[in-house]
mmCIF file of C-alpha atoms in Angstrom:
data_model
loop_
_atom_site.group_PDB
_atom_site.id
_atom_site.type_symbol
_atom_site.label_atom_id
_atom_site.label_comp_id
_atom_site.label_asym_id
_atom_site.label_seq_id
_atom_site.Cartn_x
_atom_site.Cartn_y
_atom_site.Cartn_z
ATOM 1 C CA UNK A 5 -7.794 -20.097 1.619
ATOM 2 C CA UNK A 6 -5.756 -19.934 -1.593
ATOM 3 C CA UNK A 7 -7.002 -18.969 -4.980
ATOM 4 C CA UNK A 8 -4.902 -19.414 -8.069
ATOM 5 C CA UNK A 9 -5.345 -16.172 -9.919
ATOM 6 C CA UNK A 10 -4.741 -16.688 -13.610
ATOM 7 C CA UNK A 11 -6.030 -14.915 -16.711
ATOM 8 C CA UNK A 12 -5.471 -14.954 -20.424
ATOM 9 C CA UNK A 13 -5.532 -11.159 -20.353
ATOM 10 C CA UNK A 14 -2.178 -9.719 -19.524
ATOM 11 C CA UNK A 15 -2.139 -5.927 -19.149
ATOM 12 C CA UNK A 16 0.940 -4.109 -20.458
ATOM 13 C CA UNK A 17 2.408 -1.497 -18.119
ATOM 14 C CA UNK A 18 2.620 1.977 -19.682
ATOM 15 C CA UNK A 19 6.002 2.700 -17.937
ATOM 16 C CA UNK A 20 8.457 0.767 -15.832
ATOM 17 C CA UNK A 21 9.946 -2.642 -16.392
ATOM 18 C CA UNK A 22 9.851 -6.289 -15.264
ATOM 19 C CA UNK A 23 12.394 -7.825 -12.934
ATOM 20 C CA UNK A 24 12.646 -11.591 -12.866
ATOM 21 C CA UNK A 25 12.426 -12.969 -9.332
ATOM 22 C CA UNK A 26 12.336 -16.743 -8.894
ATOM 23 C CA UNK A 27 11.402 -17.383 -12.491
ATOM 24 C CA UNK A 28 8.544 -14.892 -12.665
ATOM 25 C CA UNK A 29 8.178 -11.211 -13.504
ATOM 26 C CA UNK A 30 7.619 -8.513 -10.939
ATOM 27 C CA UNK A 31 6.731 -5.029 -12.162
ATOM 28 C CA UNK A 32 8.864 -2.159 -10.924
ATOM 29 C CA UNK A 33 9.266 1.513 -11.742
ATOM 30 C CA UNK A 34 12.006 3.647 -10.199
ATOM 31 C CA UNK A 35 12.922 7.252 -10.608
ATOM 32 C CA UNK A 36 15.250 9.773 -8.945
ATOM 33 C CA UNK A 37 18.598 9.070 -7.390
ATOM 34 C CA UNK A 38 20.271 9.162 -3.961
ATOM 35 C CA UNK A 39 19.286 7.578 -0.672
ATOM 36 C CA UNK A 40 17.816 6.358 1.442
ATOM 37 C CA UNK A 41 15.536 5.071 -1.279
ATOM 38 C CA UNK A 42 11.737 5.275 -0.645
ATOM 39 C CA UNK A 43 9.741 2.194 -1.536
ATOM 40 C CA UNK A 44 5.882 2.379 -1.731
ATOM 41 C CA UNK A 45 3.936 -0.650 -0.532
ATOM 42 C CA UNK A 46 0.398 -0.580 -2.078
ATOM 43 C CA UNK A 47 -2.843 -1.381 -0.294
ATOM 44 C CA UNK A 48 -5.246 -4.130 -1.411
ATOM 45 C CA UNK A 49 -6.797 -3.357 -4.834
ATOM 46 C CA UNK A 50 -4.094 -0.776 -5.322
ATOM 47 C CA UNK A 51 -1.003 -1.106 -7.536
ATOM 48 C CA UNK A 52 2.346 0.622 -7.694
ATOM 49 C CA UNK A 53 1.266 3.178 -10.295
ATOM 50 C CA UNK A 54 -1.482 4.429 -8.008
ATOM 51 C CA UNK A 55 1.395 6.193 -6.157
ATOM 52 C CA UNK A 56 2.979 7.537 -9.362
ATOM 53 C CA UNK A 57 2.008 11.106 -8.490
ATOM 54 C CA UNK A 58 3.687 11.162 -5.156
ATOM 55 C CA UNK A 59 6.542 9.042 -6.442
ATOM 56 C CA UNK A 60 7.354 11.758 -8.992
ATOM 57 C CA UNK A 61 7.592 14.389 -6.263
ATOM 58 C CA UNK A 62 9.697 12.171 -3.981
ATOM 59 C CA UNK A 63 12.051 11.425 -6.883
ATOM 60 C CA UNK A 64 13.025 15.121 -6.804
ATOM 61 C CA UNK A 65 15.048 14.488 -3.592
ATOM 62 C CA UNK A 66 15.775 10.698 -3.519
ATOM 63 C CA UNK A 67 15.304 7.398 -5.259
ATOM 64 C CA UNK A 68 11.630 6.496 -5.346
ATOM 65 C CA UNK A 69 10.350 3.027 -6.128
ATOM 66 C CA UNK A 70 6.852 1.680 -6.951
ATOM 67 C CA UNK A 71 6.142 -1.941 -7.679
ATOM 68 C CA UNK A 72 3.404 -4.630 -7.772
ATOM 69 C CA UNK A 73 3.910 -7.541 -5.430
ATOM 70 C CA UNK A 74 3.630 -10.919 -7.047
ATOM 71 C CA UNK A 75 0.130 -11.906 -8.018
ATOM 72 C CA UNK A 76 -1.108 -8.315 -8.168
ATOM 73 C CA UNK A 77 -1.151 -5.554 -10.794
ATOM 74 C CA UNK A 78 1.199 -5.970 -13.765
ATOM 75 C CA UNK A 79 3.287 -8.682 -12.029
ATOM 76 C CA UNK A 80 2.871 -12.264 -13.019
ATOM 77 C CA UNK A 81 0.044 -14.245 -11.359
ATOM 78 C CA UNK A 82 0.570 -16.203 -8.139
ATOM 79 C CA UNK A 83 -1.712 -18.121 -5.836
ATOM 80 C CA UNK A 84 -3.274 -15.613 -3.368
ATOM 81 C CA UNK A 85 -3.321 -14.691 -0.561
ATOM 82 C CA UNK A 86 0.331 -15.003 0.432
ATOM 83 C CA UNK A 87 2.085 -14.827 3.775
ATOM 84 C CA UNK A 88 3.685 -11.538 4.792
ATOM 85 C CA UNK A 89 7.035 -13.263 4.889
ATOM 86 C CA UNK A 90 6.730 -14.267 1.251
ATOM 87 C CA UNK A 91 5.853 -10.731 0.190
ATOM 88 C CA UNK A 92 8.679 -9.244 2.286
ATOM 89 C CA UNK A 93 11.272 -11.708 0.970
ATOM 90 C CA UNK A 94 10.166 -11.001 -2.626
ATOM 91 C CA UNK A 95 10.508 -7.205 -2.092
ATOM 92 C CA UNK A 96 14.068 -7.582 -0.690
ATOM 93 C CA UNK A 97 15.086 -9.766 -3.637
ATOM 94 C CA UNK A 98 13.572 -7.221 -6.040
ATOM 95 C CA UNK A 99 15.422 -4.236 -4.451
ATOM 96 C CA UNK A 100 18.707 -6.172 -4.506
ATOM 97 C CA UNK A 101 18.158 -7.247 -8.151
ATOM 98 C CA UNK A 102 17.608 -3.594 -8.979
ATOM 99 C CA UNK A 103 20.818 -2.654 -7.206
ATOM 100 C CA UNK A 104 18.973 -0.269 -4.898
ATOM 101 C CA UNK A 105 21.135 0.073 -1.828
ATOM 102 C CA UNK A 106 19.742 -0.563 1.642
ATOM 103 C CA UNK A 107 18.541 0.758 4.054
ATOM 104 C CA UNK A 108 15.174 1.897 2.753
ATOM 105 C CA UNK A 109 12.300 4.156 3.854
ATOM 106 C CA UNK A 110 9.126 2.095 3.508
ATOM 107 C CA UNK A 111 6.057 4.108 2.665
ATOM 108 C CA UNK A 112 3.166 1.719 3.352
ATOM 109 C CA UNK A 113 -0.492 2.332 2.548
ATOM 110 C CA UNK A 114 -3.364 0.338 4.030
ATOM 111 C CA UNK A 115 -2.615 -3.467 3.577
ATOM 112 C CA UNK A 116 0.939 -2.483 2.716
ATOM 113 C CA UNK A 117 1.433 -1.775 6.471
ATOM 114 C CA UNK A 118 1.387 -5.501 7.202
ATOM 115 C CA UNK A 119 4.031 -6.210 4.634
ATOM 116 C CA UNK A 120 6.234 -3.274 5.673
ATOM 117 C CA UNK A 121 6.101 -4.489 9.315
ATOM 118 C CA UNK A 122 7.036 -7.981 8.240
ATOM 119 C CA UNK A 123 9.929 -6.691 6.139
ATOM 120 C CA UNK A 124 11.130 -4.748 9.245
ATOM 121 C CA UNK A 125 10.886 -7.870 11.376
ATOM 122 C CA UNK A 126 12.895 -9.979 8.921
ATOM 123 C CA UNK A 127 15.381 -7.309 7.734
ATOM 124 C CA UNK A 128 15.546 -4.630 10.358
ATOM 125 C CA UNK A 129 18.991 -3.616 9.203
ATOM 126 C CA UNK A 130 17.517 -2.768 5.804
ATOM 127 C CA UNK A 131 14.966 -0.299 7.210
ATOM 128 C CA UNK A 132 15.990 3.381 7.598
ATOM 129 C CA UNK A 133 12.486 4.699 8.398
ATOM 130 C CA UNK A 134 8.756 4.073 8.020
ATOM 131 C CA UNK A 135 5.975 6.248 6.703
ATOM 132 C CA UNK A 136 2.557 4.913 7.762
ATOM 133 C CA UNK A 137 -0.031 6.030 5.228
ATOM 134 C CA UNK A 138 -3.260 5.201 7.107
ATOM 135 C CA UNK A 139 -1.882 1.650 7.179
ATOM 136 C CA UNK A 140 -3.060 -1.494 8.787
ATOM 137 C CA UNK A 141 -1.529 -2.570 12.168
ATOM 138 C CA UNK A 142 -1.120 -5.990 13.615
ATOM 139 C CA UNK A 143 -2.976 -4.881 16.749
ATOM 140 C CA UNK A 144 -5.959 -3.532 14.786
ATOM 141 C CA UNK A 145 -8.440 -5.668 16.594
ATOM 142 C CA UNK A 146 -7.248 -4.455 19.969
ATOM 143 C CA UNK A 147 -8.339 -0.941 19.090
ATOM 144 C CA UNK A 148 -11.347 -1.263 16.734
ATOM 145 C CA UNK A 149 -14.956 -1.998 17.631
ATOM 146 C CA UNK A 150 -15.991 -5.606 16.778
ATOM 147 C CA UNK A 151 -17.974 -4.420 13.775
ATOM 148 C CA UNK A 152 -14.716 -3.132 12.250
ATOM 149 C CA UNK A 153 -12.530 -6.167 13.126
ATOM 150 C CA UNK A 154 -10.233 -7.777 10.580
ATOM 151 C CA UNK A 155 -12.516 -10.778 10.438
ATOM 152 C CA UNK A 156 -15.484 -8.478 9.688
ATOM 153 C CA UNK A 157 -13.478 -6.871 6.923
ATOM 154 C CA UNK A 158 -12.807 -10.257 5.434
ATOM 155 C CA UNK A 159 -16.529 -11.113 5.470
ATOM 156 C CA UNK A 160 -17.457 -7.748 3.950
ATOM 157 C CA UNK A 161 -15.132 -8.006 0.971
ATOM 158 C CA UNK A 162 -17.072 -7.239 -2.191
ATOM 159 C CA UNK A 163 -18.052 -10.084 -4.471
ATOM 160 C CA UNK A 164 -17.091 -9.936 -8.148
ATOM 161 C CA UNK A 165 -20.625 -9.562 -9.396
ATOM 162 C CA UNK A 166 -21.315 -6.577 -7.141
ATOM 163 C CA UNK A 167 -18.016 -4.968 -8.411
ATOM 164 C CA UNK A 168 -18.986 -5.578 -12.051
ATOM 165 C CA UNK A 169 -22.276 -3.716 -11.389
ATOM 166 C CA UNK A 170 -20.295 -0.909 -9.802
ATOM 167 C CA UNK A 171 -17.878 -0.657 -12.714
ATOM 168 C CA UNK A 172 -19.324 2.569 -14.279
ATOM 169 C CA UNK A 173 -19.161 4.356 -10.920
ATOM 170 C CA UNK A 174 -15.636 2.936 -10.251
ATOM 171 C CA UNK A 175 -14.466 4.121 -13.696
ATOM 172 C CA UNK A 176 -15.757 7.623 -12.940
ATOM 173 C CA UNK A 177 -14.065 7.671 -9.542
ATOM 174 C CA UNK A 178 -10.730 6.473 -10.919
ATOM 175 C CA UNK A 179 -10.811 8.925 -13.754
ATOM 176 C CA UNK A 180 -11.292 11.707 -11.261
ATOM 177 C CA UNK A 181 -8.502 10.397 -8.921
ATOM 178 C CA UNK A 182 -6.027 10.067 -11.803
ATOM 179 C CA UNK A 183 -7.047 13.298 -13.564
ATOM 180 C CA UNK A 184 -3.536 14.808 -13.265
ATOM 181 C CA UNK A 185 -1.744 11.677 -14.582
ATOM 182 C CA UNK A 186 -0.197 11.744 -18.122
ATOM 183 C CA UNK A 187 -2.750 10.302 -20.461
ATOM 184 C CA UNK A 188 -0.493 7.471 -21.608
ATOM 185 C CA UNK A 189 -0.382 6.192 -17.981
ATOM 186 C CA UNK A 190 -3.870 7.193 -16.925
ATOM 187 C CA UNK A 191 -6.098 5.426 -19.391
ATOM 188 C CA UNK A 192 -4.346 1.994 -19.528
ATOM 189 C CA UNK A 193 -4.195 2.044 -15.723
ATOM 190 C CA UNK A 194 -7.942 2.715 -15.380
ATOM 191 C CA UNK A 195 -8.802 0.011 -17.865
ATOM 192 C CA UNK A 196 -6.573 -2.551 -16.136
ATOM 193 C CA UNK A 197 -7.935 -1.694 -12.665
ATOM 194 C CA UNK A 198 -11.510 -2.284 -13.827
ATOM 195 C CA UNK A 199 -10.716 -5.699 -15.359
ATOM 196 C CA UNK A 200 -12.265 -8.780 -13.840
ATOM 197 C CA UNK A 201 -8.768 -10.117 -13.122
ATOM 198 C CA UNK A 202 -7.531 -7.158 -11.145
ATOM 199 C CA UNK A 203 -10.755 -6.717 -9.219
ATOM 200 C CA UNK A 204 -10.765 -10.370 -8.276
ATOM 201 C CA UNK A 205 -7.174 -10.037 -7.006
ATOM 202 C CA UNK A 206 -8.145 -7.123 -4.741
ATOM 203 C CA UNK A 207 -10.898 -9.303 -3.152
ATOM 204 C CA UNK A 208 -8.638 -12.311 -2.668
ATOM 205 C CA UNK A 209 -5.880 -10.181 -1.032
ATOM 206 C CA UNK A 210 -8.376 -9.220 1.689
ATOM 207 C CA UNK A 211 -9.086 -12.900 2.483
ATOM 208 C CA UNK A 212 -6.357 -13.430 5.066
ATOM 209 C CA UNK A 213 -6.184 -10.260 7.120
ATOM 210 C CA UNK A 214 -6.525 -12.153 10.471
ATOM 211 C CA UNK A 215 -3.783 -14.633 9.363
ATOM 212 C CA UNK A 216 -1.437 -11.799 8.492
ATOM 213 C CA UNK A 217 -1.971 -10.081 11.834
ATOM 214 C CA UNK A 218 -1.315 -13.383 13.678
ATOM 215 C CA UNK A 219 1.885 -13.812 11.645
ATOM 216 C CA UNK A 220 3.069 -10.366 12.650
ATOM 217 C CA UNK A 221 2.221 -10.760 16.327
ATOM 218 C CA UNK A 222 4.652 -13.705 16.429
ATOM 219 C CA UNK A 223 7.511 -11.353 15.700
ATOM 220 C CA UNK A 224 8.895 -8.081 17.200
ATOM 221 C CA UNK A 225 7.528 -4.621 17.068
ATOM 222 C CA UNK A 226 8.768 -2.152 14.452
ATOM 223 C CA UNK A 227 12.437 -1.219 14.863
ATOM 224 C CA UNK A 228 13.510 2.072 16.509
ATOM 225 C CA UNK A 229 13.720 4.094 13.283
ATOM 226 C CA UNK A 230 12.127 7.457 12.368
ATOM 227 C CA UNK A 231 8.407 6.987 11.818
ATOM 228 C CA UNK A 232 5.649 9.390 10.625
ATOM 229 C CA UNK A 233 2.091 8.092 10.714
ATOM 230 C CA UNK A 234 -0.515 9.817 8.677
ATOM 231 C CA UNK A 235 -3.910 9.087 10.277
ATOM 232 C CA UNK A 236 -6.889 9.756 8.056
ATOM 233 C CA UNK A 237 -10.100 10.784 9.868
ATOM 234 C CA UNK A 238 -12.160 12.406 7.141
ATOM 235 C CA UNK A 239 -15.941 11.984 7.166
ATOM 236 C CA UNK A 240 -16.894 9.208 4.732
ATOM 237 C CA UNK A 241 -20.460 9.756 3.463
ATOM 238 C CA UNK A 242 -20.737 5.998 2.799
ATOM 239 C CA UNK A 243 -20.328 5.317 6.506
ATOM 240 C CA UNK A 244 -22.788 5.820 9.308
ATOM 241 C CA UNK A 245 -21.689 8.818 11.342
ATOM 242 C CA UNK A 246 -21.382 6.981 14.671
ATOM 243 C CA UNK A 247 -19.523 4.089 13.075
ATOM 244 C CA UNK A 248 -17.120 6.435 11.291
ATOM 245 C CA UNK A 249 -16.526 8.392 14.481
ATOM 246 C CA UNK A 250 -15.704 5.216 16.401
ATOM 247 C CA UNK A 251 -13.304 4.012 13.746
ATOM 248 C CA UNK A 252 -11.532 7.359 13.476
ATOM 249 C CA UNK A 253 -11.108 7.541 17.232
ATOM 250 C CA UNK A 254 -9.724 3.976 17.257
ATOM 251 C CA UNK A 255 -7.314 4.652 14.378
ATOM 252 C CA UNK A 256 -6.047 7.800 16.117
ATOM 253 C CA UNK A 257 -5.312 5.827 19.284
ATOM 254 C CA UNK A 258 -3.754 2.924 17.306
ATOM 255 C CA UNK A 259 -1.357 5.128 15.382
ATOM 256 C CA UNK A 260 -0.488 7.106 18.459
ATOM 257 C CA UNK A 261 0.533 3.866 20.143
ATOM 258 C CA UNK A 262 2.623 2.923 17.100
ATOM 259 C CA UNK A 263 4.654 6.155 17.046
ATOM 260 C CA UNK A 264 5.063 6.153 20.843
ATOM 261 C CA UNK A 265 7.042 2.871 20.518
ATOM 262 C CA UNK A 266 10.000 4.537 18.766
ATOM 263 C CA UNK A 267 12.272 7.410 19.837
ATOM 264 C CA UNK A 268 11.567 9.472 16.646
ATOM 265 C CA UNK A 269 7.848 8.889 16.088
ATOM 266 C CA UNK A 270 5.286 11.458 14.931
ATOM 267 C CA UNK A 271 1.595 11.245 14.210
ATOM 268 C CA UNK A 272 -0.148 13.664 11.850
ATOM 269 C CA UNK A 273 -3.902 13.626 11.638
ATOM 270 C CA UNK A 274 -5.646 14.494 8.371
ATOM 271 C CA UNK A 275 -9.349 15.253 8.493
ATOM 272 C CA UNK A 276 -9.769 16.456 4.885
ATOM 273 C CA UNK A 277 -9.398 13.205 2.939
ATOM 274 C CA UNK A 278 -10.504 9.523 2.940
ATOM 275 C CA UNK A 279 -8.447 6.349 3.258
ATOM 276 C CA UNK A 280 -8.429 5.484 -0.466
ATOM 277 C CA UNK A 281 -7.969 9.194 -1.514
ATOM 278 C CA UNK A 282 -4.991 10.041 0.689
ATOM 279 C CA UNK A 283 -2.275 10.122 -1.943
ATOM 280 C CA UNK A 284 -4.544 11.904 -4.466
ATOM 281 C CA UNK A 285 -6.064 14.575 -2.158
ATOM 282 C CA UNK A 286 -3.109 15.249 0.004
ATOM 283 C CA UNK A 287 0.106 14.422 -1.920
ATOM 284 C CA UNK A 288 1.651 17.442 -0.146
ATOM 285 C CA UNK A 289 1.189 15.771 3.258
ATOM 286 C CA UNK A 290 2.396 12.419 1.979
ATOM 287 C CA UNK A 291 5.509 13.890 0.358
ATOM 288 C CA UNK A 292 6.269 16.045 3.334
ATOM 289 C CA UNK A 293 6.050 13.013 5.685
ATOM 290 C CA UNK A 294 8.378 11.099 3.441
ATOM 291 C CA UNK A 295 10.857 13.970 3.140
ATOM 292 C CA UNK A 296 10.924 14.340 6.919
ATOM 293 C CA UNK A 297 11.626 10.608 7.536
ATOM 294 C CA UNK A 298 14.304 10.637 4.828
ATOM 295 C CA UNK A 299 15.951 13.658 6.385
ATOM 296 C CA UNK A 300 15.765 12.129 9.941
ATOM 297 C CA UNK A 301 17.054 8.814 8.707
ATOM 298 C CA UNK A 302 20.054 10.505 7.012
ATOM 299 C CA UNK A 303 21.201 12.214 10.192
ATOM 300 C CA UNK A 304 24.208 10.524 11.853
#
């Protein structure tokens, strides 16, 4: 399934710049200095600037990079969904074009976990460490109940009309999440995220979760680098209690299996936030996890 996402409305990023990759523009914003550089890989419906708050803190001790993969956010449109290999290759070209020296610490949230894993499969020598921010895993279906399978998530993806009806509530939620952002970043970002174009992109990116997992299962496990996995098990009032409990138990087991596969792996369980709120409610936990992986990766 491929949808050509195009729009006459092009949103202008309030900060950052565009890097030309393969004849199209990819949005990137970097701050800080030193290495290993930390690169944030957004989830579906998220964009690089959603991680601006934690990026600013990480930039106090190393180079921190946020970006929008092609076809999403402020980057130029592309047919979606894409393969994980296409996304990983694009990211490597972007980092090289920006003269950001490898190896990198990849901080992956949600869907970004698939792309971080593919990057590590293709360019293991370029990965210094991984920070799993409640991220998707190629073996998701092995742990989750059938009602929470990747195929079920694809079927449950919101339709555009439903999202349009939810727009006032979404605006209120995003305004609250971004309350501490500088106003010149906050308001344009909220407006862009509530546009038909960006909401449609978020739906389309969720249309190939099973294909992405299959692509990843054909390659190796993550490399033996320092890994910290933040597992979010907060109580979501939008979920039935039993369903939420099953999912949280499954996620805990899944991330435990992930970190047990490397020699420097650690799982940290957070019960006071939700999946989409992690970087806003618990920036302290996110930044600490990143700092710890950077420190461990820098050791000889």
